[in-house]
PDB file of C-alpha atoms and ligand atoms in Angstrom:
ATOM      1  CA  UNK D   1     -20.692 -25.877  43.082  1.00 47.00           C
ATOM      2  CA  UNK D   2     -21.526 -29.081  44.862  1.00 45.00           C
ATOM      3  CA  UNK D   3     -18.047 -30.635  44.801  1.00 51.00           C
ATOM      4  CA  UNK D   4     -16.764 -27.748  46.935  1.00 51.00           C
ATOM      5  CA  UNK D   5     -19.422 -27.900  49.620  1.00 52.00           C
ATOM      6  CA  UNK D   6     -17.069 -29.504  52.131  1.00 58.00           C
ATOM      7  CA  UNK D   7     -13.997 -27.593  51.051  1.00 78.00           C
ATOM      8  CA  UNK D   8     -12.670 -24.921  53.362  1.00 91.00           C
ATOM      9  CA  UNK D   9     -13.373 -21.433  52.027  1.00 97.00           C
ATOM     10  CA  UNK D  10     -10.743 -19.074  50.681  1.00 98.00           C
ATOM     11  CA  UNK D  11     -10.236 -16.593  53.506  1.00 98.00           C
ATOM     12  CA  UNK D  12      -9.822 -12.876  52.902  1.00 98.00           C
ATOM     13  CA  UNK D  13      -8.967 -10.462  55.708  1.00 98.00           C
ATOM     14  CA  UNK D  14     -10.320  -7.013  54.961  1.00 98.00           C
ATOM     15  CA  UNK D  15      -8.319  -4.661  57.182  1.00 98.00           C
ATOM     16  CA  UNK D  16     -10.445  -1.953  58.795  1.00 98.00           C
ATOM     17  CA  UNK D  17     -13.258  -2.350  56.263  1.00 96.00           C
ATOM     18  CA  UNK D  18     -15.523  -0.133  58.378  1.00 96.00           C
ATOM     19  CA  UNK D  19     -13.008   2.750  58.523  1.00 96.00           C
ATOM     20  CA  UNK D  20     -11.037   2.500  55.282  1.00 96.00           C
ATOM     21  CA  UNK D  21     -13.686   2.456  52.586  1.00 89.00           C
ATOM     22  CA  UNK D  22     -14.414   6.058  51.693  1.00 86.00           C
ATOM     23  CA  UNK D  23     -13.405   5.547  48.094  1.00 89.00           C
ATOM     24  CA  UNK D  24     -15.377   2.438  47.136  1.00 93.00           C
ATOM     25  CA  UNK D  25     -12.456   0.043  47.329  1.00 97.00           C
ATOM     26  CA  UNK D  26     -14.724  -2.685  48.694  1.00 97.00           C
ATOM     27  CA  UNK D  27     -15.429  -3.224  44.975  1.00 97.00           C
ATOM     28  CA  UNK D  28     -12.022  -4.926  44.762  1.00 98.00           C
ATOM     29  CA  UNK D  29     -13.106  -7.562  47.248  1.00 98.00           C
ATOM     30  CA  UNK D  30     -16.423  -8.011  45.423  1.00 98.00           C
ATOM     31  CA  UNK D  31     -14.629  -8.600  42.107  1.00 98.00           C
ATOM     32  CA  UNK D  32     -12.298 -11.164  43.695  1.00 98.00           C
ATOM     33  CA  UNK D  33     -15.174 -12.939  45.428  1.00 98.00           C
ATOM     34  CA  UNK D  34     -16.988 -13.153  42.070  1.00 98.00           C
ATOM     35  CA  UNK D  35     -13.955 -14.485  40.185  1.00 98.00           C
ATOM     36  CA  UNK D  36     -13.134 -17.043  42.889  1.00 98.00           C
ATOM     37  CA  UNK D  37     -16.772 -18.177  43.151  1.00 97.00           C
ATOM     38  CA  UNK D  38     -16.819 -18.632  39.386  1.00 97.00           C
ATOM     39  CA  UNK D  39     -13.852 -20.974  39.717  1.00 96.00           C
ATOM     40  CA  UNK D  40     -15.726 -23.028  42.302  1.00 96.00           C
ATOM     41  CA  UNK D  41     -14.269 -21.623  45.529  1.00 97.00           C
ATOM     42  CA  UNK D  42     -16.276 -20.459  48.505  1.00 97.00           C
ATOM     43  CA  UNK D  43     -15.001 -17.172  49.907  1.00 98.00           C
ATOM     44  CA  UNK D  44     -15.116 -15.885  53.468  1.00 98.00           C
ATOM     45  CA  UNK D  45     -14.338 -12.220  54.123  1.00 98.00           C
ATOM     46  CA  UNK D  46     -13.507 -11.143  57.691  1.00 98.00           C
ATOM     47  CA  UNK D  47     -13.413  -7.508  58.741  1.00 97.00           C
ATOM     48  CA  UNK D  48     -10.333  -7.048  60.919  1.00 98.00           C
ATOM     49  CA  UNK D  49     -10.835  -3.827  62.821  1.00 97.00           C
ATOM     50  CA  UNK D  50     -10.617  -1.970  66.126  1.00 96.00           C
ATOM     51  CA  UNK D  51     -12.821  -4.508  67.924  1.00 92.00           C
ATOM     52  CA  UNK D  52     -11.007  -7.585  66.549  1.00 96.00           C
ATOM     53  CA  UNK D  53      -9.197  -9.186  69.469  1.00 95.00           C
ATOM     54  CA  UNK D  54      -6.738 -11.405  67.677  1.00 96.00           C
ATOM     55  CA  UNK D  55      -5.691 -11.592  64.074  1.00 98.00           C
ATOM     56  CA  UNK D  56      -3.265 -14.128  62.674  1.00 98.00           C
ATOM     57  CA  UNK D  57      -2.539 -13.311  59.027  1.00 98.00           C
ATOM     58  CA  UNK D  58      -1.200 -16.778  58.264  1.00 96.00           C
ATOM     59  CA  UNK D  59      -4.765 -18.138  58.544  1.00 97.00           C
ATOM     60  CA  UNK D  60      -5.697 -16.044  55.514  1.00 98.00           C
ATOM     61  CA  UNK D  61      -5.155 -16.349  51.776  1.00 98.00           C
ATOM     62  CA  UNK D  62      -5.351 -12.650  50.976  1.00 98.00           C
ATOM     63  CA  UNK D  63      -5.127  -9.348  52.843  1.00 98.00           C
ATOM     64  CA  UNK D  64      -6.921  -6.270  51.565  1.00 98.00           C
ATOM     65  CA  UNK D  65      -6.435  -2.736  52.891  1.00 98.00           C
ATOM     66  CA  UNK D  66      -8.502   0.041  51.253  1.00 98.00           C
ATOM     67  CA  UNK D  67      -8.183   3.809  51.085  1.00 96.00           C
ATOM     68  CA  UNK D  68      -9.419   6.276  53.660  1.00 94.00           C
ATOM     69  CA  UNK D  69      -9.432   9.905  54.648  1.00 94.00           C
ATOM     70  CA  UNK D  70      -6.692  11.391  56.816  1.00 95.00           C
ATOM     71  CA  UNK D  71      -8.868  11.333  59.949  1.00 95.00           C
ATOM     72  CA  UNK D  72      -9.758   7.650  59.618  1.00 96.00           C
ATOM     73  CA  UNK D  73      -6.110   6.871  58.859  1.00 97.00           C
ATOM     74  CA  UNK D  74      -5.162   8.510  62.161  1.00 97.00           C
ATOM     75  CA  UNK D  75      -7.643   6.298  64.015  1.00 97.00           C
ATOM     76  CA  UNK D  76      -6.495   3.146  62.208  1.00 98.00           C
ATOM     77  CA  UNK D  77      -2.793   3.966  62.695  1.00 98.00           C
ATOM     78  CA  UNK D  78      -3.266   3.866  66.473  1.00 98.00           C
ATOM     79  CA  UNK D  79      -4.671   0.339  66.407  1.00 98.00           C
ATOM     80  CA  UNK D  80      -2.599  -1.079  63.554  1.00 98.00           C
ATOM     81  CA  UNK D  81       0.759  -1.690  65.321  1.00 98.00           C
ATOM     82  CA  UNK D  82      -0.683  -4.621  67.298  1.00 97.00           C
ATOM     83  CA  UNK D  83      -1.051  -6.427  63.946  1.00 97.00           C
ATOM     84  CA  UNK D  84       2.280  -5.211  62.558  1.00 98.00           C
ATOM     85  CA  UNK D  85       4.255  -8.373  63.141  1.00 98.00           C
ATOM     86  CA  UNK D  86       1.722 -10.781  61.696  1.00 98.00           C
ATOM     87  CA  UNK D  87       1.252  -8.562  58.602  1.00 98.00           C
ATOM     88  CA  UNK D  88       5.028  -8.238  58.170  1.00 98.00           C
ATOM     89  CA  UNK D  89       5.522 -12.008  58.388  1.00 98.00           C
ATOM     90  CA  UNK D  90       2.706 -12.548  55.903  1.00 98.00           C
ATOM     91  CA  UNK D  91       4.192 -10.089  53.385  1.00 98.00           C
ATOM     92  CA  UNK D  92       7.742 -11.416  53.816  1.00 98.00           C
ATOM     93  CA  UNK D  93       6.459 -14.958  53.217  1.00 98.00           C
ATOM     94  CA  UNK D  94       5.421 -13.793  49.733  1.00 98.00           C
ATOM     95  CA  UNK D  95       1.696 -14.107  50.322  1.00 98.00           C
ATOM     96  CA  UNK D  96      -0.674 -11.858  48.359  1.00 98.00           C
ATOM     97  CA  UNK D  97      -1.889  -8.499  49.605  1.00 98.00           C
ATOM     98  CA  UNK D  98      -3.429  -5.470  47.923  1.00 98.00           C
ATOM     99  CA  UNK D  99      -3.250  -2.103  49.679  1.00 98.00           C
ATOM    100  CA  UNK D 100      -4.934   0.928  48.136  1.00 98.00           C
ATOM    101  CA  UNK D 101      -4.085   4.571  48.743  1.00 97.00           C
ATOM    102  CA  UNK D 102      -4.454   5.184  52.514  1.00 97.00           C
ATOM    103  CA  UNK D 103      -3.795   1.477  53.147  1.00 98.00           C
ATOM    104  CA  UNK D 104      -0.727   1.581  50.887  1.00 98.00           C
ATOM    105  CA  UNK D 105       0.570   4.641  52.750  1.00 98.00           C
ATOM    106  CA  UNK D 106       0.154   2.883  56.109  1.00 98.00           C
ATOM    107  CA  UNK D 107       2.412  -0.009  55.072  1.00 98.00           C
ATOM    108  CA  UNK D 108       5.249   2.509  54.713  1.00 98.00           C
ATOM    109  CA  UNK D 109       7.159   4.476  57.317  1.00 98.00           C
ATOM    110  CA  UNK D 110       4.988   7.543  57.718  1.00 98.00           C
ATOM    111  CA  UNK D 111       2.480   9.893  56.131  1.00 98.00           C
ATOM    112  CA  UNK D 112       2.881  13.602  56.860  1.00 97.00           C
ATOM    113  CA  UNK D 113      -0.562  15.136  56.310  1.00 95.00           C
ATOM    114  CA  UNK D 114      -1.756  18.603  55.271  1.00 92.00           C
ATOM    115  CA  UNK D 115      -2.067  19.777  58.889  1.00 91.00           C
ATOM    116  CA  UNK D 116       1.510  18.712  59.672  1.00 92.00           C
ATOM    117  CA  UNK D 117       0.523  15.595  61.599  1.00 93.00           C
ATOM    118  CA  UNK D 118       2.800  12.623  61.079  1.00 97.00           C
ATOM    119  CA  UNK D 119       0.836   9.383  60.928  1.00 97.00           C
ATOM    120  CA  UNK D 120       3.153   6.509  61.697  1.00 98.00           C
ATOM    121  CA  UNK D 121       2.883   3.540  59.347  1.00 98.00           C
ATOM    122  CA  UNK D 122       3.895  -0.065  59.954  1.00 98.00           C
ATOM    123  CA  UNK D 123       7.324   0.464  58.379  1.00 98.00           C
ATOM    124  CA  UNK D 124       7.137  -2.801  56.457  1.00 98.00           C
ATOM    125  CA  UNK D 125       7.790  -1.151  53.093  1.00 98.00           C
ATOM    126  CA  UNK D 126      10.672   1.334  52.725  1.00 98.00           C
ATOM    127  CA  UNK D 127       8.573   4.265  51.512  1.00 98.00           C
ATOM    128  CA  UNK D 128       7.174   7.460  52.949  1.00 98.00           C
ATOM    129  CA  UNK D 129       4.371   9.833  52.042  1.00 98.00           C
ATOM    130  CA  UNK D 130       4.208  13.613  52.358  1.00 98.00           C
ATOM    131  CA  UNK D 131       1.695  16.326  51.617  1.00 96.00           C
ATOM    132  CA  UNK D 132       2.675  19.313  49.475  1.00 90.00           C
ATOM    133  CA  UNK D 133       0.478  22.347  49.269  1.00 84.00           C
ATOM    134  CA  UNK D 134       0.196  22.797  45.491  1.00 79.00           C
ATOM    135  CA  UNK D 135      -2.373  20.272  44.316  1.00 82.00           C
ATOM    136  CA  UNK D 136      -4.406  17.280  45.356  1.00 91.00           C
ATOM    137  CA  UNK D 137      -3.872  14.503  42.844  1.00 96.00           C
ATOM    138  CA  UNK D 138      -7.331  13.764  41.581  1.00 96.00           C
ATOM    139  CA  UNK D 139      -8.563  12.417  38.264  1.00 97.00           C
ATOM    140  CA  UNK D 140      -8.296   9.569  35.793  1.00 98.00           C
ATOM    141  CA  UNK D 141      -5.124   7.528  35.603  1.00 98.00           C
ATOM    142  CA  UNK D 142      -3.755   5.128  33.053  1.00 98.00           C
ATOM    143  CA  UNK D 143      -0.546   3.145  33.323  1.00 98.00           C
ATOM    144  CA  UNK D 144       1.298   0.164  31.915  1.00 98.00           C
ATOM    145  CA  UNK D 145       1.917  -2.841  34.178  1.00 98.00           C
ATOM    146  CA  UNK D 146       3.361  -6.328  33.748  1.00 98.00           C
ATOM    147  CA  UNK D 147      -0.256  -7.460  33.166  1.00 98.00           C
ATOM    148  CA  UNK D 148      -1.051  -4.783  30.562  1.00 98.00           C
ATOM    149  CA  UNK D 149      -2.717  -1.373  30.689  1.00 98.00           C
ATOM    150  CA  UNK D 150      -4.694  -0.316  33.756  1.00 98.00           C
ATOM    151  CA  UNK D 151      -7.294   2.478  33.820  1.00 98.00           C
ATOM    152  CA  UNK D 152      -8.389   3.845  37.182  1.00 98.00           C
ATOM    153  CA  UNK D 153      -9.063   6.941  39.279  1.00 97.00           C
ATOM    154  CA  UNK D 154      -6.875   8.615  41.898  1.00 97.00           C
ATOM    155  CA  UNK D 155      -7.769  10.980  44.727  1.00 96.00           C
ATOM    156  CA  UNK D 156      -4.991  11.706  47.222  1.00 96.00           C
ATOM    157  CA  UNK D 157      -3.017  14.523  48.744  1.00 95.00           C
ATOM    158  CA  UNK D 158      -0.156  12.316  49.913  1.00 97.00           C
ATOM    159  CA  UNK D 159       2.872  11.870  47.632  1.00 98.00           C
ATOM    160  CA  UNK D 160       4.667   8.594  48.043  1.00 98.00           C
ATOM    161  CA  UNK D 161       8.422   8.134  47.555  1.00 98.00           C
ATOM    162  CA  UNK D 162      10.405   4.892  47.679  1.00 98.00           C
ATOM    163  CA  UNK D 163      13.341   4.887  50.102  1.00 98.00           C
ATOM    164  CA  UNK D 164      14.807   1.687  48.672  1.00 97.00           C
ATOM    165  CA  UNK D 165      14.405   1.449  44.921  1.00 96.00           C
ATOM    166  CA  UNK D 166      16.186  -1.913  44.803  1.00 97.00           C
ATOM    167  CA  UNK D 167      13.636  -3.480  47.086  1.00 97.00           C
ATOM    168  CA  UNK D 168      10.440  -1.840  45.845  1.00 98.00           C
ATOM    169  CA  UNK D 169       9.392  -1.860  42.209  1.00 98.00           C
ATOM    170  CA  UNK D 170       6.656   0.339  40.740  1.00 98.00           C
ATOM    171  CA  UNK D 171       3.405  -1.344  39.779  1.00 98.00           C
ATOM    172  CA  UNK D 172       3.271   0.602  36.530  1.00 98.00           C
ATOM    173  CA  UNK D 173       4.571   3.429  34.334  1.00 98.00           C
ATOM    174  CA  UNK D 174       2.249   6.401  33.977  1.00 98.00           C
ATOM    175  CA  UNK D 175       0.477   7.151  30.733  1.00 98.00           C
ATOM    176  CA  UNK D 176      -2.017   9.554  32.319  1.00 98.00           C
ATOM    177  CA  UNK D 177      -2.339  11.043  35.816  1.00 98.00           C
ATOM    178  CA  UNK D 178       0.099  11.312  38.741  1.00 98.00           C
ATOM    179  CA  UNK D 179       0.447   7.936  40.456  1.00 98.00           C
ATOM    180  CA  UNK D 180       2.818   7.890  43.425  1.00 98.00           C
ATOM    181  CA  UNK D 181       3.836  11.527  43.072  1.00 98.00           C
ATOM    182  CA  UNK D 182       4.227  14.161  40.336  1.00 96.00           C
ATOM    183  CA  UNK D 183       7.971  13.588  39.813  1.00 96.00           C
ATOM    184  CA  UNK D 184       8.568   9.854  39.363  1.00 98.00           C
ATOM    185  CA  UNK D 185       5.886   9.101  36.721  1.00 98.00           C
ATOM    186  CA  UNK D 186       5.190   5.704  38.231  1.00 98.00           C
ATOM    187  CA  UNK D 187       2.161   4.233  39.928  1.00 98.00           C
ATOM    188  CA  UNK D 188       2.016   2.007  42.958  1.00 98.00           C
ATOM    189  CA  UNK D 189       4.432  -0.587  44.249  1.00 98.00           C
ATOM    190  CA  UNK D 190       5.192  -4.253  44.035  1.00 98.00           C
ATOM    191  CA  UNK D 191       7.157  -6.088  46.722  1.00 98.00           C
ATOM    192  CA  UNK D 192       7.021  -9.899  46.539  1.00 98.00           C
ATOM    193  CA  UNK D 193       3.274 -10.527  46.147  1.00 98.00           C
ATOM    194  CA  UNK D 194       2.216  -7.344  47.902  1.00 98.00           C
ATOM    195  CA  UNK D 195       0.810  -4.652  45.663  1.00 98.00           C
ATOM    196  CA  UNK D 196       0.308  -1.053  46.726  1.00 98.00           C
ATOM    197  CA  UNK D 197      -1.620   1.349  44.513  1.00 98.00           C
ATOM    198  CA  UNK D 198      -3.284   4.735  44.387  1.00 98.00           C
ATOM    199  CA  UNK D 199      -5.939   3.358  42.059  1.00 98.00           C
ATOM    200  CA  UNK D 200      -9.583   3.489  42.967  1.00 97.00           C
ATOM    201  CA  UNK D 201     -12.274   2.750  40.484  1.00 94.00           C
ATOM    202  CA  UNK D 202     -11.960   0.071  41.880  1.00 97.00           C
ATOM    203  CA  UNK D 203      -8.624  -1.040  40.410  1.00 98.00           C
ATOM    204  CA  UNK D 204      -9.868  -4.608  39.977  1.00 98.00           C
ATOM    205  CA  UNK D 205     -12.431  -3.571  37.380  1.00 98.00           C
ATOM    206  CA  UNK D 206      -9.263  -4.096  35.295  1.00 98.00           C
ATOM    207  CA  UNK D 207      -9.753  -7.791  34.755  1.00 98.00           C
ATOM    208  CA  UNK D 208      -6.080  -8.347  33.813  1.00 98.00           C
ATOM    209  CA  UNK D 209      -4.991  -7.341  37.335  1.00 98.00           C
ATOM    210  CA  UNK D 210      -7.948  -9.075  39.004  1.00 98.00           C
ATOM    211  CA  UNK D 211      -7.140 -12.367  37.250  1.00 98.00           C
ATOM    212  CA  UNK D 212      -3.470 -12.141  38.269  1.00 98.00           C
ATOM    213  CA  UNK D 213      -4.378 -11.531  41.917  1.00 98.00           C
ATOM    214  CA  UNK D 214      -7.043 -14.269  41.923  1.00 98.00           C
ATOM    215  CA  UNK D 215      -4.348 -16.678  40.686  1.00 98.00           C
ATOM    216  CA  UNK D 216      -2.012 -15.660  43.529  1.00 98.00           C
ATOM    217  CA  UNK D 217      -4.826 -16.158  46.048  1.00 98.00           C
ATOM    218  CA  UNK D 218      -5.649 -19.655  44.776  1.00 97.00           C
ATOM    219  CA  UNK D 219      -1.968 -20.656  44.971  1.00 97.00           C
ATOM    220  CA  UNK D 220      -1.723 -19.374  48.516  1.00 97.00           C
ATOM    221  CA  UNK D 221      -4.980 -21.088  49.484  1.00 97.00           C
ATOM    222  CA  UNK D 222      -3.754 -24.390  48.085  1.00 96.00           C
ATOM    223  CA  UNK D 223      -0.465 -24.092  49.974  1.00 95.00           C
ATOM    224  CA  UNK D 224      -2.252 -23.169  53.224  1.00 94.00           C
ATOM    225  CA  UNK D 225      -4.866 -25.907  53.105  1.00 93.00           C
ATOM    226  CA  UNK D 226      -2.302 -28.567  52.106  1.00 86.00           C
ATOM    227  CA  UNK D 227      -0.201 -27.656  55.132  1.00 65.00           C
ATOM    228  CA  UNK D 228      -3.298 -27.836  57.336  1.00 57.00           C
ATOM    229  CA  UNK D 229      -4.188 -31.269  55.957  1.00 54.00           C
ATOM    230  CA  UNK D 230      -0.766 -32.753  56.661  1.00 51.00           C
ATOM    231  CA  UNK D 231      -0.351 -31.136  60.102  1.00 50.00           C
TER     232      UNK D 231
HETATM  233  N1  LIG H   1      -5.888  10.419  52.975  1.00 65.53           N
HETATM  234  C1  LIG H   1      -4.890  10.011  52.055  1.00 65.53           C
HETATM  235  C2  LIG H   1      -4.487  11.104  51.090  1.00 65.53           C
HETATM  236  O1  LIG H   1      -5.232  12.043  50.879  1.00 65.53           O
HETATM  237  C3  LIG H   1      -5.359   8.782  51.312  1.00 65.53           C
HETATM  238  C4  LIG H   1      -6.493   9.067  50.380  1.00 65.53           C
HETATM  239  C5  LIG H   1      -7.130   7.838  49.825  1.00 65.53           C
HETATM  240  O2  LIG H   1      -7.082   6.762  50.426  1.00 65.53           O
HETATM  241  N2  LIG H   1      -7.806   8.000  48.715  1.00 65.53           N
HETATM  242  O3  LIG H   1      -3.424  11.045  50.527  1.00 65.53           O
END
């Protein structure tokens, strides 16, 4: 769209895109890019990874953190703490973030894996994840959210439990599948404008959720670029 040619792009930071994308979650970023482009915004996506020297989350309008296998999570968890403070400040400021599966787990305190390794998370969200030997949670999921029904796919061995149920709210109530764990019958997490979820598929093929997140991103973009203009 010509009127936006000189407008600064909406900036998305894709955390560890090269390591945390075993489950096709890059589709979420593609859906958002499409929706935002349709509304006349240019979109820039930066991969923030092991070789990224500095990362300041407040320069971004959206953070995305996809799912990954235990091994890749171990690699990412070693590098992640250097970005912990900027991600924490971003989340606490109420800016939008979507973290899927392995990325969701890494925002919590820890993930104890099938081989007994404890992967330390950023500890921003009061939740923890543990492996239990009975079954991997794999299959279709369906759940009810504030934006309506969501249909997706889950594939995880970690079971996530909230340690502060006043602070963290579930993203949805299960209709089908496991979600966070087999006992609580809830899926994912909402804290301010940060959403954690076990949903692949990708989750944002559910246009109700994609539209809600695109709206949050535009609001954040407008706030960020207005501040920049008056600085
Ligand atoms: N490796 C983690 C688990 O199995 C996360 C999996 C995922 O991101 N799909 O629980």
